[in-house]
Amino acid sequence: MSSSSSPSSRKSASSSSLHPFPQVIAVTGGIASGKSTVSRLLGEAGLFLVSADRVARDVVIPGSHGLQKIIAHFGEGFLDENGALNRAKLGKHVFQNPSAREALEKILHPLIRDRVRALIKQGKEETALRPIVYEVPLYFETGYDYPEVDQVVVVYAPKELSVQRLIARDGLSAEEAQQRVAAQMDIEEKKVKADYVIENTGSLELLESAVRALLPMISEPLAV
């Protein structure tokens, strides 16, 4: 497949019974692969969008139970001058310390999961049969902990390209960028597990074309 060309599919058609509810499509991939861009494009096309990253921010706003748990474990040194979570400082700390990253995930993942499930339920009530897009960076890493998900789209970029993007986007050193890529499941393994793969190694225009090609694939009733 050429850069950001038509998405590949591992789904086979079936004439058996069809999924009666809105499909939930997980959009995942490696860090800096383009997940957020693909999800945004799907949302602009009229699909109901749920973002795990946005939920992750919401569950640690000042005064929240999530932020209180983070302070209790990591201390107030990870707050900024306004009492909000210093996400950059905490992110750097946990990516350099696997045990700290595991502790943070144990705090956040249950809170994120519960909120995401509530949003998916809301989406099913509001969207008739339009698909619901769930943008989730760590879908496979968290043990497929979302039975609501019907199909998985992996946005693919080689590890070397993701490292380059992180350096340019976030101002990380090469070592820091490599640590963040290595902290997630190998993108090649995610690619194998996907129902659909969008390769994002080219221009935004090519990525937009790939998303347009994906839309009818994920909008059809799901055979069960």
PDB file of C-alpha atoms in Angstrom:
ATOM      1  CA  MET A   1       0.000   0.000   0.000  1.00  0.00           C
ATOM      2  CA  SER A   2       1.337   3.459  -0.851  1.00  0.00           C
ATOM      3  CA  SER A   3       1.582   6.296   1.673  1.00  0.00           C
ATOM      4  CA  SER A   4      -1.824   7.082   3.170  1.00  0.00           C
ATOM      5  CA  SER A   5      -3.559   5.188   0.377  1.00  0.00           C
ATOM      6  CA  SER A   6      -6.890   3.400   0.620  1.00  0.00           C
ATOM      7  CA  PRO A   7      -7.222   1.589   3.947  1.00  0.00           C
ATOM      8  CA  SER A   8      -6.624  -2.136   4.004  1.00  0.00           C
ATOM      9  CA  SER A   9      -9.301  -4.340   5.550  1.00  0.00           C
ATOM     10  CA  ARG A  10      -9.206  -7.688   7.326  1.00  0.00           C
ATOM     11  CA  LYS A  11     -13.011  -7.904   7.563  1.00  0.00           C
ATOM     12  CA  SER A  12     -14.875 -10.287   5.309  1.00  0.00           C
ATOM     13  CA  ALA A  13     -18.469  -9.652   4.299  1.00  0.00           C
ATOM     14  CA  SER A  14     -21.232 -11.887   5.589  1.00  0.00           C
ATOM     15  CA  SER A  15     -24.918 -12.147   4.722  1.00  0.00           C
ATOM     16  CA  SER A  16     -25.864 -13.281   8.227  1.00  0.00           C
ATOM     17  CA  SER A  17     -27.665 -11.112  10.772  1.00  0.00           C
ATOM     18  CA  LEU A  18     -26.614  -7.483  11.047  1.00  0.00           C
ATOM     19  CA  HIS A  19     -25.489  -5.515  14.089  1.00  0.00           C
ATOM     20  CA  PRO A  20     -28.648  -3.680  15.270  1.00  0.00           C
ATOM     21  CA  PHE A  21     -26.941  -0.801  17.077  1.00  0.00           C
ATOM     22  CA  PRO A  22     -24.492   1.957  16.094  1.00  0.00           C
ATOM     23  CA  GLN A  23     -21.078   0.453  15.564  1.00  0.00           C
ATOM     24  CA  VAL A  24     -18.285   1.579  17.875  1.00  0.00           C
ATOM     25  CA  ILE A  25     -15.058   2.036  15.938  1.00  0.00           C
ATOM     26  CA  ALA A  26     -11.835   2.271  17.947  1.00  0.00           C
ATOM     27  CA  VAL A  27      -9.163   4.393  16.267  1.00  0.00           C
ATOM     28  CA  THR A  28      -5.737   3.598  17.669  1.00  0.00           C
ATOM     29  CA  GLY A  29      -2.104   3.354  16.618  1.00  0.00           C
ATOM     30  CA  GLY A  30       1.343   4.359  17.749  1.00  0.00           C
ATOM     31  CA  ILE A  31       2.260   7.666  19.330  1.00  0.00           C
ATOM     32  CA  ALA A  32       2.457  10.453  16.715  1.00  0.00           C
ATOM     33  CA  SER A  33       0.941   8.174  14.087  1.00  0.00           C
ATOM     34  CA  GLY A  34      -1.924  10.534  13.247  1.00  0.00           C
ATOM     35  CA  LYS A  35      -4.748   9.025  15.342  1.00  0.00           C
ATOM     36  CA  SER A  36      -6.103  12.397  16.375  1.00  0.00           C
ATOM     37  CA  THR A  37      -6.125  13.690  12.815  1.00  0.00           C
ATOM     38  CA  VAL A  38      -7.971  10.626  11.523  1.00  0.00           C
ATOM     39  CA  SER A  39     -10.468  10.836  14.389  1.00  0.00           C
ATOM     40  CA  ARG A  40     -11.008  14.547  13.781  1.00  0.00           C
ATOM     41  CA  LEU A  41     -11.666  13.908  10.087  1.00  0.00           C
ATOM     42  CA  LEU A  42     -14.191  11.202  10.962  1.00  0.00           C
ATOM     43  CA  GLY A  43     -15.869  13.558  13.415  1.00  0.00           C
ATOM     44  CA  GLU A  44     -16.041  16.266  10.758  1.00  0.00           C
ATOM     45  CA  ALA A  45     -17.738  13.707   8.504  1.00  0.00           C
ATOM     46  CA  GLY A  46     -20.574  13.497  11.033  1.00  0.00           C
ATOM     47  CA  LEU A  47     -19.589  10.552  13.223  1.00  0.00           C
ATOM     48  CA  PHE A  48     -19.972  10.822  17.011  1.00  0.00           C
ATOM     49  CA  LEU A  49     -16.453  11.275  18.420  1.00  0.00           C
ATOM     50  CA  VAL A  50     -15.177  10.178  21.835  1.00  0.00           C
ATOM     51  CA  SER A  51     -11.548  11.029  22.630  1.00  0.00           C
ATOM     52  CA  ALA A  52      -9.682   9.149  25.351  1.00  0.00           C
ATOM     53  CA  ASP A  53      -7.078  11.933  25.492  1.00  0.00           C
ATOM     54  CA  ARG A  54      -9.777  14.528  26.087  1.00  0.00           C
ATOM     55  CA  VAL A  55     -11.373  12.352  28.752  1.00  0.00           C
ATOM     56  CA  ALA A  56      -7.940  11.857  30.341  1.00  0.00           C
ATOM     57  CA  ARG A  57      -7.668  15.624  30.703  1.00  0.00           C
ATOM     58  CA  ASP A  58     -11.190  15.957  32.059  1.00  0.00           C
ATOM     59  CA  VAL A  59     -10.706  13.382  34.836  1.00  0.00           C
ATOM     60  CA  VAL A  60      -7.733  15.296  36.315  1.00  0.00           C
ATOM     61  CA  ILE A  61      -9.069  18.853  36.293  1.00  0.00           C
ATOM     62  CA  PRO A  62      -8.520  20.804  39.547  1.00  0.00           C
ATOM     63  CA  GLY A  63     -10.791  19.508  42.270  1.00  0.00           C
ATOM     64  CA  SER A  64     -11.359  16.157  40.597  1.00  0.00           C
ATOM     65  CA  HIS A  65     -11.020  12.793  42.295  1.00  0.00           C
ATOM     66  CA  GLY A  66      -8.459  11.805  39.669  1.00  0.00           C
ATOM     67  CA  LEU A  67      -6.171  14.731  40.456  1.00  0.00           C
ATOM     68  CA  GLN A  68      -6.477  14.059  44.177  1.00  0.00           C
ATOM     69  CA  LYS A  69      -5.328  10.472  43.631  1.00  0.00           C
ATOM     70  CA  ILE A  70      -2.380  11.625  41.521  1.00  0.00           C
ATOM     71  CA  ILE A  71      -1.317  14.121  44.197  1.00  0.00           C
ATOM     72  CA  ALA A  72      -1.626  11.451  46.883  1.00  0.00           C
ATOM     73  CA  HIS A  73       0.691   9.137  44.945  1.00  0.00           C
ATOM     74  CA  PHE A  74       3.129  11.479  43.201  1.00  0.00           C
ATOM     75  CA  GLY A  75       3.027  14.592  45.390  1.00  0.00           C
ATOM     76  CA  GLU A  76       2.200  18.248  44.795  1.00  0.00           C
ATOM     77  CA  GLY A  77       5.439  18.782  42.884  1.00  0.00           C
ATOM     78  CA  PHE A  78       3.592  17.834  39.703  1.00  0.00           C
ATOM     79  CA  LEU A  79       1.153  20.737  39.975  1.00  0.00           C
ATOM     80  CA  ASP A  80       1.657  24.066  38.239  1.00  0.00           C
ATOM     81  CA  GLU A  81       1.343  27.480  39.867  1.00  0.00           C
ATOM     82  CA  ASN A  82      -2.428  27.408  39.329  1.00  0.00           C
ATOM     83  CA  GLY A  83      -2.937  24.059  41.034  1.00  0.00           C
ATOM     84  CA  ALA A  84      -3.515  22.202  37.769  1.00  0.00           C
ATOM     85  CA  LEU A  85      -1.658  19.075  36.754  1.00  0.00           C
ATOM     86  CA  ASN A  86       1.644  19.775  35.012  1.00  0.00           C
ATOM     87  CA  ARG A  87       1.121  17.153  32.342  1.00  0.00           C
ATOM     88  CA  ALA A  88       4.475  17.719  30.642  1.00  0.00           C
ATOM     89  CA  LYS A  89       6.419  17.269  33.879  1.00  0.00           C
ATOM     90  CA  LEU A  90       4.461  14.192  34.920  1.00  0.00           C
ATOM     91  CA  GLY A  91       4.705  12.734  31.422  1.00  0.00           C
ATOM     92  CA  LYS A  92       8.480  13.084  31.387  1.00  0.00           C
ATOM     93  CA  HIS A  93       8.685  11.459  34.823  1.00  0.00           C
ATOM     94  CA  VAL A  94       6.542   8.434  34.035  1.00  0.00           C
ATOM     95  CA  PHE A  95       8.119   7.736  30.652  1.00  0.00           C
ATOM     96  CA  GLN A  96      11.494   7.534  32.372  1.00  0.00           C
ATOM     97  CA  ASN A  97      10.169   5.318  35.191  1.00  0.00           C
ATOM     98  CA  PRO A  98       8.169   2.221  34.201  1.00  0.00           C
ATOM     99  CA  SER A  99       6.881   1.657  37.740  1.00  0.00           C
ATOM    100  CA  ALA A 100       5.627   5.245  37.900  1.00  0.00           C
ATOM    101  CA  ARG A 101       3.947   4.852  34.525  1.00  0.00           C
ATOM    102  CA  GLU A 102       2.220   1.699  35.731  1.00  0.00           C
ATOM    103  CA  ALA A 103       1.033   3.471  38.876  1.00  0.00           C
ATOM    104  CA  LEU A 104      -0.355   6.370  36.843  1.00  0.00           C
ATOM    105  CA  GLU A 105      -2.164   3.996  34.500  1.00  0.00           C
ATOM    106  CA  LYS A 106      -3.756   2.212  37.470  1.00  0.00           C
ATOM    107  CA  ILE A 107      -5.089   5.548  38.676  1.00  0.00           C
ATOM    108  CA  LEU A 108      -6.295   6.886  35.352  1.00  0.00           C
ATOM    109  CA  HIS A 109      -7.499   3.926  33.329  1.00  0.00           C
ATOM    110  CA  PRO A 110     -10.538   3.024  35.498  1.00  0.00           C
ATOM    111  CA  LEU A 111     -11.617   6.680  35.558  1.00  0.00           C
ATOM    112  CA  ILE A 112     -11.164   7.037  31.811  1.00  0.00           C
ATOM    113  CA  ARG A 113     -12.930   3.740  31.101  1.00  0.00           C
ATOM    114  CA  ASP A 114     -16.015   4.670  33.127  1.00  0.00           C
ATOM    115  CA  ARG A 115     -16.296   8.090  31.494  1.00  0.00           C
ATOM    116  CA  VAL A 116     -15.745   6.674  28.006  1.00  0.00           C
ATOM    117  CA  ARG A 117     -18.479   4.093  28.518  1.00  0.00           C
ATOM    118  CA  ALA A 118     -20.872   6.830  29.595  1.00  0.00           C
ATOM    119  CA  LEU A 119     -20.035   8.840  26.463  1.00  0.00           C
ATOM    120  CA  ILE A 120     -20.451   5.811  24.203  1.00  0.00           C
ATOM    121  CA  LYS A 121     -23.847   5.175  25.770  1.00  0.00           C
ATOM    122  CA  GLN A 122     -24.739   8.809  25.139  1.00  0.00           C
ATOM    123  CA  GLY A 123     -23.585   8.465  21.546  1.00  0.00           C
ATOM    124  CA  LYS A 124     -25.751   5.412  20.962  1.00  0.00           C
ATOM    125  CA  GLU A 125     -28.765   7.315  22.257  1.00  0.00           C
ATOM    126  CA  GLU A 126     -28.096  10.373  20.100  1.00  0.00           C
ATOM    127  CA  THR A 127     -26.763   9.110  16.780  1.00  0.00           C
ATOM    128  CA  ALA A 128     -29.305   6.571  15.486  1.00  0.00           C
ATOM    129  CA  LEU A 129     -27.201   4.207  13.372  1.00  0.00           C
ATOM    130  CA  ARG A 130     -24.220   6.459  12.665  1.00  0.00           C
ATOM    131  CA  PRO A 131     -20.937   4.929  13.863  1.00  0.00           C
ATOM    132  CA  ILE A 132     -19.310   6.114  17.065  1.00  0.00           C
ATOM    133  CA  VAL A 133     -15.581   6.798  16.808  1.00  0.00           C
ATOM    134  CA  TYR A 134     -13.524   6.129  19.926  1.00  0.00           C
ATOM    135  CA  GLU A 135     -10.028   7.604  19.657  1.00  0.00           C
ATOM    136  CA  VAL A 136      -7.897   5.586  22.070  1.00  0.00           C
ATOM    137  CA  PRO A 137      -4.074   5.517  22.045  1.00  0.00           C
ATOM    138  CA  LEU A 138      -3.705   2.447  24.277  1.00  0.00           C
ATOM    139  CA  TYR A 139      -6.553   0.225  23.109  1.00  0.00           C
ATOM    140  CA  PHE A 140      -4.431  -2.916  22.823  1.00  0.00           C
ATOM    141  CA  GLU A 141      -2.173  -2.081  25.775  1.00  0.00           C
ATOM    142  CA  THR A 142      -5.124  -1.889  28.161  1.00  0.00           C
ATOM    143  CA  GLY A 143      -6.197  -5.419  27.358  1.00  0.00           C
ATOM    144  CA  TYR A 144      -9.118  -4.710  25.006  1.00  0.00           C
ATOM    145  CA  ASP A 145     -11.036  -3.472  28.053  1.00  0.00           C
ATOM    146  CA  TYR A 146     -13.907  -2.144  25.952  1.00  0.00           C
ATOM    147  CA  PRO A 147     -16.412  -4.832  24.926  1.00  0.00           C
ATOM    148  CA  GLU A 148     -18.452  -2.040  23.321  1.00  0.00           C
ATOM    149  CA  VAL A 149     -15.909  -1.795  20.479  1.00  0.00           C
ATOM    150  CA  ASP A 150     -16.956  -3.559  17.271  1.00  0.00           C
ATOM    151  CA  GLN A 151     -14.050  -2.811  14.937  1.00  0.00           C
ATOM    152  CA  VAL A 152     -10.536  -1.394  15.243  1.00  0.00           C
ATOM    153  CA  VAL A 153      -8.793   1.023  12.891  1.00  0.00           C
ATOM    154  CA  VAL A 154      -5.021   1.302  13.304  1.00  0.00           C
ATOM    155  CA  VAL A 155      -3.348   4.447  12.009  1.00  0.00           C
ATOM    156  CA  TYR A 156       0.104   3.271  11.009  1.00  0.00           C
ATOM    157  CA  ALA A 157       3.435   5.053  10.808  1.00  0.00           C
ATOM    158  CA  PRO A 158       6.827   3.323  11.134  1.00  0.00           C
ATOM    159  CA  LYS A 159       8.573   3.792  14.470  1.00  0.00           C
ATOM    160  CA  GLU A 160      11.360   5.871  12.931  1.00  0.00           C
ATOM    161  CA  LEU A 161       8.838   8.317  11.490  1.00  0.00           C
ATOM    162  CA  SER A 162       6.974   8.550  14.803  1.00  0.00           C
ATOM    163  CA  VAL A 163      10.245   9.428  16.551  1.00  0.00           C
ATOM    164  CA  GLN A 164      10.910  12.188  14.015  1.00  0.00           C
ATOM    165  CA  ARG A 165       7.406  13.572  14.469  1.00  0.00           C
ATOM    166  CA  LEU A 166       7.703  13.589  18.266  1.00  0.00           C
ATOM    167  CA  ILE A 167      10.987  15.495  18.097  1.00  0.00           C
ATOM    168  CA  ALA A 168       9.457  18.089  15.774  1.00  0.00           C
ATOM    169  CA  ARG A 169       6.048  18.289  17.472  1.00  0.00           C
ATOM    170  CA  ASP A 170       6.928  18.148  21.165  1.00  0.00           C
ATOM    171  CA  GLY A 171      10.527  19.363  21.204  1.00  0.00           C
ATOM    172  CA  LEU A 172      11.759  16.084  22.684  1.00  0.00           C
ATOM    173  CA  SER A 173      15.292  14.801  22.418  1.00  0.00           C
ATOM    174  CA  ALA A 174      15.837  11.743  20.246  1.00  0.00           C
ATOM    175  CA  GLU A 175      16.263   9.635  23.391  1.00  0.00           C
ATOM    176  CA  GLU A 176      13.038  10.920  24.947  1.00  0.00           C
ATOM    177  CA  ALA A 177      11.109  10.330  21.731  1.00  0.00           C
ATOM    178  CA  GLN A 178      12.457   6.799  21.424  1.00  0.00           C
ATOM    179  CA  GLN A 179      11.464   6.095  25.044  1.00  0.00           C
ATOM    180  CA  ARG A 180       7.887   7.165  24.372  1.00  0.00           C
ATOM    181  CA  VAL A 181       7.606   5.058  21.247  1.00  0.00           C
ATOM    182  CA  ALA A 182       9.134   2.056  23.036  1.00  0.00           C
ATOM    183  CA  ALA A 183       6.697   2.427  25.965  1.00  0.00           C
ATOM    184  CA  GLN A 184       3.805   1.344  23.736  1.00  0.00           C
ATOM    185  CA  MET A 185       3.056  -1.938  22.003  1.00  0.00           C
ATOM    186  CA  ASP A 186       5.052  -2.317  18.795  1.00  0.00           C
ATOM    187  CA  ILE A 187       3.172  -0.669  15.942  1.00  0.00           C
ATOM    188  CA  GLU A 188       3.770  -3.692  13.707  1.00  0.00           C
ATOM    189  CA  GLU A 189       1.894  -5.850  16.222  1.00  0.00           C
ATOM    190  CA  LYS A 190      -0.968  -3.356  16.358  1.00  0.00           C
ATOM    191  CA  LYS A 191      -1.126  -3.393  12.572  1.00  0.00           C
ATOM    192  CA  VAL A 192      -1.629  -7.159  12.561  1.00  0.00           C
ATOM    193  CA  LYS A 193      -4.431  -6.939  15.148  1.00  0.00           C
ATOM    194  CA  ALA A 194      -6.413  -4.270  13.260  1.00  0.00           C
ATOM    195  CA  ASP A 195      -9.613  -4.699  11.276  1.00  0.00           C
ATOM    196  CA  TYR A 196      -8.594  -1.753   9.093  1.00  0.00           C
ATOM    197  CA  VAL A 197      -5.210  -0.077   8.606  1.00  0.00           C
ATOM    198  CA  ILE A 198      -4.582   3.464   7.400  1.00  0.00           C
ATOM    199  CA  GLU A 199      -0.949   4.176   6.586  1.00  0.00           C
ATOM    200  CA  ASN A 200      -0.031   7.754   7.429  1.00  0.00           C
ATOM    201  CA  THR A 201       3.392   8.279   5.912  1.00  0.00           C
ATOM    202  CA  GLY A 202       2.573  10.966   3.360  1.00  0.00           C
ATOM    203  CA  SER A 203       0.734  14.255   3.059  1.00  0.00           C
ATOM    204  CA  LEU A 204      -2.421  15.414   4.809  1.00  0.00           C
ATOM    205  CA  GLU A 205      -4.213  15.279   1.464  1.00  0.00           C
ATOM    206  CA  LEU A 206      -3.374  11.589   1.100  1.00  0.00           C
ATOM    207  CA  LEU A 207      -4.548  10.935   4.653  1.00  0.00           C
ATOM    208  CA  GLU A 208      -7.827  12.731   3.970  1.00  0.00           C
ATOM    209  CA  SER A 209      -8.314  10.560   0.887  1.00  0.00           C
ATOM    210  CA  ALA A 210      -7.711   7.417   2.944  1.00  0.00           C
ATOM    211  CA  VAL A 211     -10.277   8.526   5.526  1.00  0.00           C
ATOM    212  CA  ARG A 212     -12.850   9.174   2.807  1.00  0.00           C
ATOM    213  CA  ALA A 213     -12.238   5.647   1.527  1.00  0.00           C
ATOM    214  CA  LEU A 214     -12.653   4.248   5.046  1.00  0.00           C
ATOM    215  CA  LEU A 215     -16.002   5.918   5.729  1.00  0.00           C
ATOM    216  CA  PRO A 216     -18.252   3.592   3.693  1.00  0.00           C
ATOM    217  CA  MET A 217     -16.426   0.554   5.092  1.00  0.00           C
ATOM    218  CA  ILE A 218     -17.194   1.412   8.713  1.00  0.00           C
ATOM    219  CA  SER A 219     -20.658   2.835   8.022  1.00  0.00           C
ATOM    220  CA  GLU A 220     -22.162  -0.400   6.710  1.00  0.00           C
ATOM    221  CA  PRO A 221     -24.176  -2.578   9.136  1.00  0.00           C
ATOM    222  CA  LEU A 222     -21.853  -5.050  10.798  1.00  0.00           C
ATOM    223  CA  ALA A 223     -22.497  -8.714  10.051  1.00  0.00           C
ATOM    224  CA  VAL A 224     -22.617 -10.866  13.180  1.00  0.00           C
TER     225      VAL A 224
END
